[in-house]
Amino acid sequence: MKALVLSGGAGTRLRPITHTSAKQLVPVANKPVLFYGLESIAAAGITEVGVIVGDTAAEIEEAVGDGSAFGLKVTYIPQERPLGLAHAVLIARDWLGDDDFVMYLGDNFIVGGISGLVDEFRGNRPDAQILLTQVQDPRSFGVAELDEGGQVVRLEEKPEHPKSDLALVGVYLFTPVIHEAVRAIRPSWRGELEITHAIQQLIDIGADVRSTVIKGYWKDTGNVVDMLEVNRTVLETLEARLDGEVDEASETIGRVVVEQGARIMNSRIVGPAVIGAGTVVSDSYVGPFTSIAENCRITDSELEFSIVLRDSSILGVGRIESSLIGRHVEVTPAPSVPSAHRLVLGDHSKVQIHS
């Protein structure tokens, strides 16, 4: 069995971060989202991985390498334009051959991994198996409609009037029969080859398409709100570790990780939080659910429920929360401007000014 990992796409919902960085490499608890998926694939006993890459191919390849760091053998498959999930299957046809495979969206996050799901698929070997989860607003997802027996009867991509609240999670398991379905469909109104249409094609020809409703935690980290939420979830699993320097004037409370080479001076860190290697936090407060990457400077500031990427500085700006701050960013106070009132008053006016 192989794995096809999708790491292309423009990441428009995470702009401006993704103007200069691949969305799959935005870190959660100081580790790229993509790495969690690769680790899950390796844990499921899959070793051959094809990675679909687009405009950010060089960055993805630099980060992942040949896959040996994850116990994987990685092959990169270029996609000139993001033309849909089914298009990714289409262009990976030669590499996939006649093997079963799991397709994993590189910006998705599933707590607990996929080992149980892969084992279930290997044991039953349906033509396709999809993962579903209940969501509050299904209009932003592929949506599945099930019959009374729980069988999948219809799939729709981002429907205006959803038939259910069951959204497709970004992990799919297929036998080679999916290749015929992918070739049979046409682009949607979005100009993309939709994987939902390909799976619907399987349903229409009577193929064995099964679904698993997952109760665990799943997030598509395609926007800032979800990215911060995933960061919070991962940080809650931390075990405290102080490998860096924490001076006597500082205090760490709860599950705090201070990486080797980091320095905490005259500051208070309340976990769960992680401070990356080479980062200096001085005269500051870092609150829960905050990840600060390597080689950052936090001085005379407060930071909570936020992600700060590497080589950035936050200097004397008071309190920041619920924020995603990119690489090589400088956040400093605005210069003070003398305040003044400019008035044009008519005769017999009465004005009260609070200074």
PDB file of C-alpha atoms in Angstrom, residues 55 86 138 168 170-171 178 235 272 287 303 346:
ATOM      1  CA  ASP A  55       4.644  26.354  -6.654  1.00  0.00           C
ATOM      2  CA  ALA A  86      -8.929  13.916  -8.469  1.00  0.00           C
ATOM      3  CA  PRO A 138     -21.079  21.799   5.893  1.00  0.00           C
ATOM      4  CA  LEU A 168     -15.419  14.502   4.223  1.00  0.00           C
ATOM      5  CA  GLY A 170      -9.045  14.904   4.121  1.00  0.00           C
ATOM      6  CA  VAL A 171      -8.064  11.210   4.187  1.00  0.00           C
ATOM      7  CA  ILE A 178     -10.541   4.798  -8.505  1.00  0.00           C
ATOM      8  CA  LEU A 235       0.164  21.877  23.116  1.00  0.00           C
ATOM      9  CA  PRO A 272       1.032  24.821  27.752  1.00  0.00           C
ATOM     10  CA  GLY A 287       0.538  32.739  28.227  1.00  0.00           C
ATOM     11  CA  LEU A 303       1.699  37.029  24.224  1.00  0.00           C
ATOM     12  CA  GLY A 346     -19.114  79.161  16.287  1.00  0.00           C
TER      13      GLY A 346
END
